[in-house]
Short mmCIF file of C-alpha atoms and ligand atoms in Angstrom, two decimals:
data_model
loop_
_atom_site.label_atom_id
_atom_site.label_comp_id
_atom_site.label_asym_id
_atom_site.label_seq_id
_atom_site.Cartn_x
_atom_site.Cartn_y
_atom_site.Cartn_z
CA MET K 1156 -33.48 39.33 -21.55
CA SER K 1157 -35.46 40.95 -18.76
CA SER K 1158 -33.62 43.27 -16.44
CA GLN K 1159 -34.19 40.83 -13.61
CA SER K 1160 -32.37 37.99 -15.32
CA VAL K 1161 -29.49 40.28 -16.30
CA ASN K 1162 -28.91 41.33 -12.71
CA ALA K 1163 -29.62 38.04 -11.05
CA ALA K 1164 -26.73 35.77 -10.19
CA LEU K 1165 -26.31 32.75 -12.42
CA LEU K 1166 -26.47 30.50 -9.38
CA SER K 1167 -26.90 31.32 -5.72
CA MET K 1168 -27.23 29.52 -2.42
CA GLU K 1169 -28.72 31.08 0.70
CA LYS K 1170 -27.89 29.84 4.20
CA ALA K 1171 -26.99 26.25 3.40
CA GLU K 1172 -26.95 23.99 6.44
CA LYS K 1173 -25.68 20.44 6.36
CA HIS K 1174 -25.13 17.88 9.08
CA PHE K 1175 -23.65 14.47 8.64
CA HIS K 1176 -23.75 12.01 11.48
CA GLY K 1177 -21.63 13.74 14.12
CA VAL K 1178 -20.35 16.48 11.79
CA HIS K 1179 -21.74 19.97 11.23
CA ALA K 1180 -20.32 20.34 7.70
CA LEU K 1181 -22.00 23.61 6.65
CA LYS K 1182 -23.19 26.32 8.99
CA GLY K 1183 -25.46 28.68 7.06
CA VAL K 1184 -23.25 29.31 4.03
CA SER K 1185 -24.42 31.75 1.33
CA ILE K 1186 -22.72 32.19 -2.00
CA GLU K 1187 -23.42 33.79 -5.38
CA LEU K 1188 -21.92 32.93 -8.73
CA ARG K 1189 -21.94 35.64 -11.44
CA ARG K 1190 -21.72 35.17 -15.18
CA GLY K 1191 -18.28 35.30 -16.72
CA THR K 1192 -16.44 34.78 -13.45
CA VAL K 1193 -14.18 32.21 -11.93
CA HIS K 1194 -15.20 31.98 -8.31
CA ALA K 1195 -12.70 30.17 -6.10
CA ILE K 1196 -13.70 28.45 -2.86
CA CYS K 1197 -10.85 28.21 -0.38
CA GLY K 1198 -10.53 26.54 2.97
CA GLU K 1199 -8.66 23.85 4.85
CA ASN K 1200 -9.29 20.14 4.46
CA GLY K 1201 -12.74 19.45 5.82
CA ALA K 1202 -13.89 23.10 5.62
CA GLY K 1203 -16.99 22.08 3.66
CA LYS K 1204 -16.04 23.03 0.09
CA SER K 1205 -16.96 19.76 -1.57
CA THR K 1206 -20.10 19.42 0.53
CA LEU K 1207 -21.31 22.84 -0.65
CA MET K 1208 -20.61 21.95 -4.27
CA LYS K 1209 -22.33 18.59 -3.94
CA ILE K 1210 -25.44 20.35 -2.65
CA LEU K 1211 -25.42 22.66 -5.68
CA MET K 1212 -25.07 19.57 -7.85
CA GLY K 1213 -27.93 17.67 -6.23
CA VAL K 1214 -25.66 14.95 -4.85
CA TYR K 1215 -26.59 15.90 -1.28
CA THR K 1216 -29.71 17.65 -0.07
CA ALA K 1217 -29.15 20.52 2.35
CA ASP K 1218 -30.85 20.30 5.75
CA SER K 1219 -32.06 23.82 5.07
CA GLY K 1220 -31.27 26.73 2.77
CA SER K 1221 -32.49 27.79 -0.64
CA MET K 1222 -31.03 27.84 -4.09
CA ARG K 1223 -31.74 29.97 -7.15
CA MET K 1224 -30.67 29.73 -10.72
CA LYS K 1225 -30.97 32.92 -12.77
CA GLY K 1226 -33.27 34.26 -10.10
CA GLN K 1227 -35.64 31.28 -10.11
CA PRO K 1228 -35.86 28.98 -7.09
CA VAL K 1229 -34.52 25.52 -7.87
CA HIS K 1230 -34.33 22.32 -5.90
CA PHE K 1231 -32.27 19.49 -7.26
CA LEU K 1232 -32.94 15.99 -5.99
CA SER K 1233 -30.31 14.33 -8.16
CA PRO K 1234 -27.24 15.21 -10.23
CA ARG K 1235 -29.33 14.42 -13.32
CA GLN K 1236 -31.67 17.31 -12.50
CA ALA K 1237 -28.76 19.70 -11.94
CA LEU K 1238 -27.21 18.60 -15.24
CA ASP K 1239 -30.49 19.23 -17.05
CA ALA K 1240 -30.64 22.68 -15.51
CA GLY K 1241 -27.15 23.44 -16.84
CA ILE K 1242 -24.75 22.62 -14.02
CA ALA K 1243 -21.87 20.18 -14.46
CA ILE K 1244 -19.18 19.08 -12.03
CA ILE K 1245 -15.67 17.73 -12.14
CA GLU K 1246 -15.61 15.82 -8.88
CA GLN K 1247 -12.67 15.70 -6.53
CA GLU K 1248 -12.90 11.94 -6.16
CA LEU K 1249 -12.93 10.34 -9.58
CA THR K 1250 -15.50 7.61 -10.10
CA PRO K 1251 -14.62 5.87 -13.36
CA ILE K 1252 -16.31 2.62 -14.33
CA PRO K 1253 -13.22 0.45 -14.82
CA ASP K 1254 -14.54 -1.91 -17.49
CA MET K 1255 -16.05 0.75 -19.70
CA THR K 1256 -14.18 2.54 -22.42
CA VAL K 1257 -13.24 6.20 -22.30
CA ALA K 1258 -16.05 7.05 -24.76
CA GLU K 1259 -18.67 5.07 -22.84
CA ASN K 1260 -17.67 6.84 -19.64
CA ILE K 1261 -17.95 10.29 -21.17
CA PHE K 1262 -21.37 9.68 -22.70
CA LEU K 1263 -22.81 7.36 -20.07
CA GLY K 1264 -26.60 7.54 -20.25
CA ARG K 1265 -26.67 9.63 -23.45
CA GLU K 1266 -25.01 7.39 -26.01
CA PRO K 1267 -25.90 8.05 -29.65
CA MET K 1268 -28.23 5.24 -30.80
CA LEU K 1269 -28.91 3.28 -33.98
CA PHE K 1270 -32.57 2.49 -34.68
CA GLY K 1271 -33.23 3.50 -31.11
CA ILE K 1272 -31.94 0.22 -29.71
CA PHE K 1273 -28.23 -0.21 -30.45
CA VAL K 1274 -25.46 2.06 -29.30
CA ASN K 1275 -23.85 3.63 -32.35
CA TYR K 1276 -20.25 2.96 -31.40
CA ALA K 1277 -18.70 4.63 -34.41
CA GLU K 1278 -20.56 7.83 -33.64
CA LEU K 1279 -19.89 7.49 -29.90
CA ASN K 1280 -16.16 7.21 -30.47
CA ARG K 1281 -16.17 10.06 -32.96
CA GLN K 1282 -17.90 12.38 -30.50
CA ALA K 1283 -15.57 11.30 -27.70
CA ARG K 1284 -12.55 12.02 -29.87
CA GLU K 1285 -13.96 15.47 -30.55
CA VAL K 1286 -14.51 16.26 -26.85
CA LEU K 1287 -11.06 14.96 -25.92
CA GLY K 1288 -9.59 17.07 -28.72
CA ARG K 1289 -11.00 20.16 -27.03
CA ILE K 1290 -8.66 19.62 -24.12
CA LYS K 1291 -5.89 18.71 -26.52
CA ILE K 1292 -5.42 15.12 -25.49
CA THR K 1293 -4.95 12.31 -27.90
CA LEU K 1294 -6.36 9.44 -25.95
CA ASN K 1295 -7.88 6.51 -27.77
CA PRO K 1296 -11.61 6.62 -26.85
CA THR K 1297 -11.85 2.82 -27.03
CA ARG K 1298 -9.36 2.31 -24.21
CA LYS K 1299 -10.72 0.81 -21.00
CA MET K 1300 -10.80 3.20 -18.04
CA LYS K 1301 -8.88 0.73 -15.87
CA THR K 1302 -5.83 1.07 -18.12
CA LEU K 1303 -5.53 4.83 -17.64
CA SER K 1304 -3.17 6.70 -15.35
CA VAL K 1305 -4.60 8.98 -12.68
CA ALA K 1306 -3.78 12.03 -14.80
CA GLU K 1307 -5.57 10.53 -17.80
CA LEU K 1308 -8.59 9.68 -15.64
CA GLN K 1309 -8.73 13.27 -14.51
CA LEU K 1310 -8.53 14.50 -18.10
CA VAL K 1311 -11.40 12.22 -19.11
CA GLU K 1312 -13.43 13.59 -16.20
CA ILE K 1313 -12.76 17.13 -17.44
CA ALA K 1314 -13.72 16.21 -20.99
CA LYS K 1315 -16.93 14.65 -19.70
CA ALA K 1316 -17.92 17.74 -17.72
CA LEU K 1317 -17.19 19.98 -20.70
CA SER K 1318 -19.24 17.80 -23.04
CA TYR K 1319 -22.47 18.94 -21.36
CA ASN K 1320 -21.87 22.55 -22.46
CA SER K 1321 -23.30 23.67 -19.12
CA GLU K 1322 -23.69 27.25 -18.01
CA VAL K 1323 -22.21 26.50 -14.62
CA LEU K 1324 -19.12 24.38 -14.16
CA ILE K 1325 -17.96 23.21 -10.79
CA MET K 1326 -14.34 22.13 -10.65
CA ASP K 1327 -13.34 20.44 -7.41
CA GLU K 1328 -9.54 20.04 -7.45
CA PRO K 1329 -9.43 19.49 -11.22
CA THR K 1330 -5.64 19.78 -11.41
CA SER K 1331 -4.58 17.69 -8.44
CA ALA K 1332 -3.30 14.90 -10.71
CA LEU K 1333 -2.21 17.14 -13.59
CA GLY K 1334 1.18 18.54 -14.46
CA GLU K 1335 2.00 22.07 -15.58
CA LYS K 1336 1.31 21.43 -19.23
CA GLU K 1337 -2.18 19.96 -18.80
CA THR K 1338 -2.99 22.64 -16.24
CA ASP K 1339 -2.13 25.31 -18.80
CA VAL K 1340 -4.52 23.75 -21.29
CA LEU K 1341 -7.29 23.60 -18.69
CA PHE K 1342 -6.73 27.27 -17.85
CA GLU K 1343 -7.06 28.23 -21.52
CA ILE K 1344 -10.39 26.42 -21.59
CA ILE K 1345 -11.52 28.14 -18.41
CA ALA K 1346 -10.64 31.52 -19.97
CA SER K 1347 -12.75 30.75 -23.02
CA LEU K 1348 -15.70 29.54 -20.91
CA LYS K 1349 -15.47 32.78 -18.98
CA ALA K 1350 -15.52 34.75 -22.20
CA GLN K 1351 -18.71 32.91 -23.17
CA GLY K 1352 -20.35 34.22 -19.99
CA LYS K 1353 -20.34 30.95 -18.11
CA GLY K 1354 -19.75 30.75 -14.37
CA ILE K 1355 -17.12 28.55 -12.78
CA PHE K 1356 -16.71 27.47 -9.18
CA TYR K 1357 -13.09 26.49 -8.70
CA ILE K 1358 -11.58 24.61 -5.76
CA SER K 1359 -7.85 24.11 -5.36
CA HIS K 1360 -5.25 23.99 -2.63
CA ARG K 1361 -2.67 25.40 -5.01
CA MET K 1362 -2.44 29.10 -4.23
CA LYS K 1363 -0.63 29.79 -7.46
CA GLU K 1364 -3.67 28.61 -9.44
CA ILE K 1365 -6.13 30.66 -7.39
CA PHE K 1366 -4.23 33.84 -8.16
CA ARG K 1367 -3.81 32.92 -11.79
CA ILE K 1368 -7.45 32.40 -12.65
CA ALA K 1369 -9.85 33.44 -9.90
CA ASP K 1370 -11.82 36.68 -10.08
CA VAL K 1371 -13.52 36.25 -6.73
CA VAL K 1372 -12.64 34.14 -3.70
CA THR K 1373 -14.95 32.85 -0.98
CA ILE K 1374 -13.36 31.51 2.17
CA LEU K 1375 -14.86 28.79 4.35
CA ARG K 1376 -13.52 27.73 7.71
CA ASP K 1377 -14.93 24.77 9.67
CA GLY K 1378 -18.18 24.86 7.73
CA GLU K 1379 -18.57 28.56 8.29
CA TYR K 1380 -18.71 31.33 5.70
CA ILE K 1381 -15.86 33.76 6.39
CA CYS K 1382 -15.93 36.26 3.51
CA THR K 1383 -15.95 36.85 -0.24
CA ARG K 1384 -13.32 39.12 -1.80
CA PRO K 1385 -12.08 40.05 -5.26
CA ALA K 1386 -8.92 38.03 -5.86
CA SER K 1387 -7.08 41.26 -6.71
CA GLU K 1388 -7.46 42.41 -3.09
CA LEU K 1389 -5.79 39.29 -1.70
CA ASP K 1390 -2.32 37.80 -1.72
CA THR K 1391 -1.14 34.37 -0.58
CA ASP K 1392 -0.46 35.50 2.99
CA SER K 1393 -3.78 37.23 3.51
CA LEU K 1394 -5.69 34.39 1.88
CA VAL K 1395 -3.96 31.74 3.98
CA SER K 1396 -4.54 33.64 7.18
CA LEU K 1397 -8.25 33.91 6.36
CA MET K 1398 -8.35 30.15 5.76
CA ILE K 1399 -6.59 29.11 8.92
CA SER K 1400 -6.41 30.70 12.29
CA ARG K 1401 -2.85 29.73 13.15
CA LYS K 1402 0.10 31.52 11.57
CA LEU K 1403 2.38 29.99 8.93
CA GLU K 1404 5.67 31.48 7.89
CA GLY K 1405 7.31 31.09 4.52
CA GLN K 1406 7.93 27.89 2.68
CA TYR K 1407 8.99 24.75 4.46
CA VAL K 1408 12.42 23.43 3.56
CA LYS K 1409 14.01 20.13 4.52
CA GLU K 1410 16.36 20.57 7.46
CA ASN K 1411 18.96 17.80 7.81
CA VAL K 1412 21.92 17.04 5.56
CA PRO K 1413 22.07 13.52 4.12
CA SER K 1414 24.98 11.12 4.70
CA ASP K 1415 26.74 9.41 1.84
CA ILE K 1416 25.85 5.90 3.01
CA PRO K 1417 23.73 4.23 0.32
CA MET K 1418 20.39 2.85 1.53
CA LEU K 1419 18.83 1.86 -1.71
CA THR K 1420 20.70 1.17 -4.91
CA VAL K 1421 18.90 0.58 -8.17
CA ARG K 1422 20.80 -0.67 -11.20
CA GLY K 1423 19.22 -0.76 -14.61
CA LEU K 1424 15.70 -1.41 -13.35
CA ALA K 1425 13.58 -1.64 -16.50
CA ARG K 1426 10.09 -2.43 -17.64
CA LYS K 1427 9.85 -2.39 -21.41
CA LYS K 1428 6.26 -1.22 -21.59
CA SER K 1429 6.66 1.66 -19.18
CA HIS K 1430 10.20 2.84 -18.61
CA GLN K 1431 13.81 2.54 -19.74
CA PRO K 1432 16.52 1.03 -17.51
CA ILE K 1433 16.96 3.34 -14.52
CA SER K 1434 19.84 3.49 -12.05
CA LEU K 1435 19.96 5.57 -8.91
CA GLU K 1436 21.16 5.65 -5.35
CA LEU K 1437 19.27 6.84 -2.29
CA ARG K 1438 21.40 7.68 0.77
CA LYS K 1439 20.61 7.59 4.46
CA GLY K 1440 18.96 10.84 5.48
CA GLU K 1441 18.24 11.85 1.92
CA ILE K 1442 15.12 12.96 0.10
CA LEU K 1443 15.60 12.21 -3.56
CA GLY K 1444 13.15 14.12 -5.74
CA ILE K 1445 11.91 12.93 -9.09
CA TYR K 1446 10.52 15.61 -11.34
CA GLY K 1447 8.98 15.27 -14.79
CA LEU K 1448 5.87 15.93 -16.81
CA VAL K 1449 2.80 13.73 -16.58
CA GLY K 1450 3.54 10.52 -18.48
CA ALA K 1451 7.32 10.77 -18.04
CA GLY K 1452 7.36 7.36 -16.36
CA ARG K 1453 7.88 8.44 -12.75
CA SER K 1454 4.95 6.59 -11.18
CA GLU K 1455 5.68 3.53 -13.32
CA PHE K 1456 9.25 3.48 -12.02
CA LEU K 1457 8.04 3.54 -8.40
CA GLU K 1458 5.63 0.73 -9.24
CA SER K 1459 8.45 -1.44 -10.59
CA LEU K 1460 10.55 -0.66 -7.55
CA PHE K 1461 7.76 -1.63 -5.16
CA GLY K 1462 6.79 -4.76 -7.06
CA VAL K 1463 3.35 -3.49 -8.08
CA ALA K 1464 4.36 -4.21 -11.66
CA ARG K 1465 6.99 -6.77 -12.46
CA ALA K 1466 10.26 -5.28 -13.73
CA ASP K 1467 11.91 -7.15 -16.57
CA GLY K 1468 15.49 -6.51 -15.67
CA GLY K 1469 17.76 -4.82 -13.18
CA GLU K 1470 19.06 -5.10 -9.65
CA ILE K 1471 17.92 -3.66 -6.33
CA LEU K 1472 20.10 -3.44 -3.22
CA VAL K 1473 18.85 -2.42 0.21
CA ASN K 1474 21.57 -1.37 2.66
CA GLY K 1475 24.14 -2.91 0.36
CA GLY K 1476 22.51 -6.33 0.09
CA PRO K 1477 20.75 -7.53 -3.06
CA VAL K 1478 17.02 -8.13 -2.69
CA THR K 1479 14.36 -9.62 -4.93
CA ILE K 1480 11.14 -7.67 -5.23
CA ARG K 1481 8.44 -9.45 -7.21
CA ARG K 1482 5.40 -8.14 -5.39
CA PRO K 1483 4.62 -5.44 -2.79
CA TYR K 1484 4.93 -7.99 0.00
CA ASP K 1485 8.66 -8.42 -0.82
CA ALA K 1486 9.12 -4.66 -0.79
CA ILE K 1487 7.38 -4.20 2.57
CA LYS K 1488 9.48 -7.05 4.03
CA ASN K 1489 12.60 -5.16 2.95
CA GLY K 1490 11.47 -1.98 4.70
CA LEU K 1491 9.88 -0.12 1.81
CA ALA K 1492 6.55 1.69 1.91
CA PHE K 1493 4.66 3.27 -0.97
CA VAL K 1494 2.28 6.21 -0.72
CA THR K 1495 0.57 6.02 -4.11
CA GLU K 1496 -0.94 8.89 -6.04
CA ASP K 1497 -4.19 7.04 -6.54
CA ARG K 1498 -5.60 6.90 -3.05
CA LYS K 1499 -8.80 5.32 -4.23
CA GLY K 1500 -7.38 2.55 -6.37
CA SER K 1501 -4.47 1.34 -4.35
CA GLY K 1502 -4.06 3.47 -1.28
CA LEU K 1503 -7.31 3.06 0.52
CA ALA K 1504 -10.03 0.56 0.96
CA LEU K 1505 -12.70 3.22 1.08
CA ILE K 1506 -15.27 1.11 2.81
CA LEU K 1507 -13.12 0.47 5.88
CA SER K 1508 -13.00 2.73 8.87
CA VAL K 1509 -10.12 5.06 9.63
CA LYS K 1510 -8.96 2.59 12.27
CA ASP K 1511 -8.97 -0.45 9.97
CA ASN K 1512 -7.18 1.53 7.34
CA THR K 1513 -4.41 2.93 9.43
CA SER K 1514 -3.64 -0.46 10.90
CA LEU K 1515 -3.97 -2.52 7.73
CA THR K 1516 -0.32 -2.84 6.79
CA SER K 1517 0.87 -3.23 10.33
CA ILE K 1518 -1.63 -5.93 11.09
CA ARG K 1519 1.03 -8.59 11.32
CA LYS K 1520 2.90 -6.54 13.83
CA PHE K 1521 -0.19 -6.27 15.99
CA ASN K 1522 -1.10 -9.93 15.73
CA LYS K 1523 1.87 -11.24 17.66
CA ASN K 1524 0.19 -10.78 20.97
CA PRO K 1525 -3.51 -10.13 20.60
CA PHE K 1526 -4.05 -8.98 24.13
CA ILE K 1527 -1.52 -6.16 24.37
CA ASN K 1528 -1.69 -5.33 20.73
CA ARG K 1529 -5.35 -4.43 20.63
CA ARG K 1530 -4.52 -1.61 22.98
CA ARG K 1531 -1.41 -0.71 21.14
CA GLU K 1532 -3.31 -0.60 17.88
CA SER K 1533 -5.76 1.85 19.35
CA ARG K 1534 -2.92 3.96 20.65
CA ASP K 1535 -1.10 3.95 17.32
CA VAL K 1536 -4.22 4.84 15.37
CA LYS K 1537 -4.91 7.72 17.74
CA MET K 1538 -1.32 8.81 17.25
CA ALA K 1539 -1.74 8.87 13.48
CA ILE K 1540 -5.01 10.81 13.81
CA ASP K 1541 -3.36 13.36 16.09
CA PHE K 1542 -0.12 13.52 14.17
CA PHE K 1543 -1.69 14.40 10.86
CA GLY K 1544 -4.68 16.17 12.33
CA ILE K 1545 -7.05 13.77 10.60
CA LYS K 1546 -10.46 15.35 10.95
CA THR K 1547 -12.83 12.56 11.80
CA PRO K 1548 -15.62 12.30 14.36
CA SER K 1549 -14.15 8.97 15.53
CA GLU K 1550 -11.65 6.33 14.50
CA ARG K 1551 -14.63 4.22 13.45
CA GLN K 1552 -15.74 6.70 10.76
CA LEU K 1553 -15.77 5.22 7.25
CA VAL K 1554 -12.94 6.58 5.18
CA ARG K 1555 -15.13 7.34 2.17
CA ASN K 1556 -16.96 9.87 4.34
CA LEU K 1557 -13.84 11.89 5.09
CA SER K 1558 -12.95 14.96 3.07
CA GLY K 1559 -10.48 14.35 0.22
CA GLY K 1560 -7.49 15.78 2.03
CA ASN K 1561 -8.21 13.81 5.16
CA GLN K 1562 -8.32 10.60 3.14
CA GLN K 1563 -4.81 11.35 1.96
CA LYS K 1564 -3.69 11.76 5.56
CA VAL K 1565 -5.11 8.33 6.37
CA VAL K 1566 -2.94 6.87 3.60
CA LEU K 1567 0.14 8.51 5.09
CA GLY K 1568 -0.74 7.44 8.61
CA ARG K 1569 -1.17 3.90 7.47
CA TRP K 1570 2.33 3.66 6.07
CA LEU K 1571 3.84 5.52 8.96
CA LEU K 1572 2.63 2.75 11.27
CA SER K 1573 4.37 0.09 9.18
CA ASN K 1574 7.74 1.48 10.29
CA PRO K 1575 9.44 1.72 6.92
CA GLY K 1576 13.06 2.76 6.38
CA ILE K 1577 12.52 3.76 2.79
CA LEU K 1578 9.45 5.70 1.81
CA LEU K 1579 8.35 6.03 -1.80
CA MET K 1580 5.94 8.94 -2.15
CA ASP K 1581 3.98 9.69 -5.29
CA GLU K 1582 2.36 13.15 -5.16
CA PRO K 1583 1.97 12.85 -1.38
CA THR K 1584 0.35 16.24 -0.80
CA ARG K 1585 -2.26 15.93 -3.52
CA GLY K 1586 -5.39 17.68 -2.25
CA ILE K 1587 -3.76 18.62 1.06
CA ASP K 1588 -4.29 22.14 2.43
CA VAL K 1589 -1.43 24.55 3.12
CA GLY K 1590 -1.35 23.99 6.86
CA ALA K 1591 -1.41 20.22 6.68
CA LYS K 1592 1.17 20.27 3.88
CA ARG K 1593 3.64 21.81 6.27
CA GLU K 1594 2.98 19.06 8.79
CA ILE K 1595 3.67 16.48 6.12
CA TYR K 1596 6.86 18.28 5.05
CA LYS K 1597 7.98 18.44 8.65
CA PHE K 1598 7.27 14.73 9.00
CA MET K 1599 9.29 13.97 5.87
CA SER K 1600 12.19 16.06 7.09
CA ASP K 1601 12.19 14.42 10.55
CA PHE K 1602 11.81 10.98 9.01
CA ALA K 1603 14.86 11.51 6.80
CA GLY K 1604 16.72 13.09 9.72
CA GLN K 1605 16.35 9.82 11.65
CA GLY K 1606 18.52 8.05 9.09
CA ASN K 1607 15.74 6.97 6.74
CA GLY K 1608 15.34 7.81 3.05
CA ILE K 1609 12.56 9.09 0.82
CA ILE K 1610 12.00 9.05 -2.92
CA LEU K 1611 9.58 11.86 -3.71
CA VAL K 1612 7.73 12.07 -7.01
CA SER K 1613 5.98 15.41 -7.37
CA SER K 1614 4.72 17.72 -10.09
CA GLU K 1615 4.72 20.69 -7.78
CA LEU K 1616 7.95 22.58 -8.30
CA PRO K 1617 8.02 24.45 -4.97
CA GLU K 1618 7.52 21.13 -3.19
CA ILE K 1619 10.21 19.29 -5.07
CA MET K 1620 12.68 22.16 -4.73
CA GLY K 1621 12.02 22.77 -1.04
CA MET K 1622 12.18 19.15 0.02
CA SER K 1623 14.73 17.33 -2.16
CA ASP K 1624 18.47 17.08 -1.59
CA ARG K 1625 18.91 16.02 -5.19
CA ILE K 1626 16.43 16.06 -8.03
CA LEU K 1627 16.34 13.53 -10.84
CA VAL K 1628 14.50 14.58 -13.97
CA PHE K 1629 12.53 12.06 -16.03
CA LYS K 1630 11.64 12.60 -19.65
CA ASN K 1631 10.10 10.17 -22.14
CA ARG K 1632 10.18 7.33 -19.64
CA ALA K 1633 13.89 7.68 -18.95
CA LEU K 1634 16.15 9.41 -16.48
CA CYS K 1635 17.54 12.43 -18.29
CA GLY K 1636 19.49 14.37 -15.69
CA GLU K 1637 20.29 15.22 -12.09
CA VAL K 1638 20.31 18.55 -10.29
CA ARG K 1639 21.65 19.20 -6.80
CA ARG K 1640 19.56 21.34 -4.52
CA PRO K 1641 21.74 24.49 -4.64
CA ASP K 1642 21.64 24.50 -8.45
CA ALA K 1643 17.89 23.90 -8.81
CA SER K 1644 15.58 26.53 -10.23
CA GLU K 1645 12.08 26.27 -11.69
CA GLU K 1646 13.35 27.29 -15.11
CA LEU K 1647 16.13 24.73 -15.16
CA LEU K 1648 13.88 21.86 -14.10
CA MET K 1649 11.15 22.78 -16.57
CA ARG K 1650 13.68 23.07 -19.37
CA MET K 1651 15.16 19.67 -18.60
CA ALA K 1652 11.73 18.04 -18.42
CA THR K 1653 10.41 19.36 -21.73
N1 ATP D 2470 -20.90 11.61 3.35
C1 ATP D 2470 -20.37 12.08 4.49
N2 ATP D 2470 -20.61 11.49 5.68
C2 ATP D 2470 -20.10 11.97 6.82
N3 ATP D 2470 -19.31 13.06 6.90
C3 ATP D 2470 -19.03 13.71 5.76
C4 ATP D 2470 -19.53 13.25 4.48
N4 ATP D 2470 -19.07 14.10 3.51
C5 ATP D 2470 -18.32 15.02 4.15
N5 ATP D 2470 -18.30 14.79 5.49
C6 ATP D 2470 -17.60 15.61 6.50
O1 ATP D 2470 -17.96 16.97 6.30
C7 ATP D 2470 -16.84 17.83 6.51
C8 ATP D 2470 -16.62 18.67 5.25
O2 ATP D 2470 -16.13 17.82 4.22
P1 ATP D 2470 -15.82 18.32 2.75
O3 ATP D 2470 -15.58 17.11 1.93
O4 ATP D 2470 -16.89 19.24 2.31
O5 ATP D 2470 -14.46 19.13 2.97
P2 ATP D 2470 -13.55 19.90 1.89
O6 ATP D 2470 -13.56 21.34 2.28
O7 ATP D 2470 -13.98 19.55 0.54
O8 ATP D 2470 -12.10 19.32 2.23
P3 ATP D 2470 -10.87 18.84 1.26
O9 ATP D 2470 -10.05 20.05 1.02
O10 ATP D 2470 -10.12 17.88 2.13
O11 ATP D 2470 -11.45 18.22 0.05
C9 ATP D 2470 -15.67 16.92 6.85
O12 ATP D 2470 -15.52 16.91 8.25
C10 ATP D 2470 -16.10 15.56 6.33
O13 ATP D 2470 -15.50 14.53 7.07
MG1 MG D 2471 -13.13 18.45 -0.98
#
């Protein structure tokens, strides 16, 4: 190797500028990735992290700026070119092709062939099994993507990125749908990639992860480059204050005390394929947490409860009266709302504008009197935008153009406008930055304080412990225990869940 290529950064970007219609997403950002390092990019929702990574990956072209790989100028016009040059990405927003199998998705465009014309499926599936094995998941490669859970989709995406054996790996929120166990496996892989001299850009809103694996941290704020520091010189407080200008103190904890009046009673609700019979009671003013590992049946239970999937036994009572929930419409009619973990699949119609999205579920409410309600709709949408600090140039912006975290806020705003009494939340702060998380926690606390109830499914222990009055633990698709808030500790919950 020449001395130049030894000293040169693996990948570097000089003064990247990027405008989208009405948004100055990157304002002259420079960054340098060294071999054998995990380089974290931190910043609030909408800071420009994904945009910067998409420029490196050839998804977007920068308005100006220059890029080098191992000292040589490069200019990628498509992700294909970046891949060929040795850069792979795990994207924040997953884009599976629903009708393809896991193996077809992983090797899309580079399937092993027979006689140059037929796809060699046996070989394809064998290779897919091998790549999946690297991240220690036993997922049948012939399964259709549309049958996978969000966590499984994310794992497939990781396997796919790894299968290119690239020198540079970009990971944009790779763990947002993963639990502790899968995250540990990913971190082992990252350690071994590092040891092989590869470079990794890592984006996450989970501070704990940044301090566990990052060597270097670059901070962006509002599209601007703030600084780059060794991770060892930072702690959570200093990092957060570099990311956001306002001050945050400590962890947010739910404020009010629940009553003992039952709001929602579930008796033996079962769905053979996905979970055992489950019984629980949610009280007025309560946040009931559900903790468990990925695949423990938590999301499936919420789906049965909301009528997304048909339960095959059990009773549901709302405010003491029995109700029948066969589809989401029945649930909404009975005052339930469901913030799903999969914002793309079920939470958001990505093509619609922020305004259409926030008012979608409350459309019937608005339709009663078209004249007044048009105005009221506008007012309510503005309220949701303000309330959650949704960063959008206008309420007419298409949702798919918002940053990942801001899309999640649109999902929340949309349900907030439907005036529910009972809120089911599945990983509600997925991809949400530290500042906005607090706003959501505050909202949850106030919402419960007004005599409503929340069931919160979360894989983040600090979140579940700070926000829940009681915590139910799921294991192997069944309810396996209950912990009251004063008795909860990370160790206890982890032990019960595994
Ligand atoms: N295709 C697009 N069209 C219009 N605006 C866009 C587009 N992509 C991103 N933006 C805007 O650029 C800004 C930066 O977005 P980006 O996705 O890079 O943020 P981020 O730092 O990744 O945030 P998050 O933590 O929420 O993922 C945001 O204001 C976003 O709305
Ligand atoms: Mg992003």
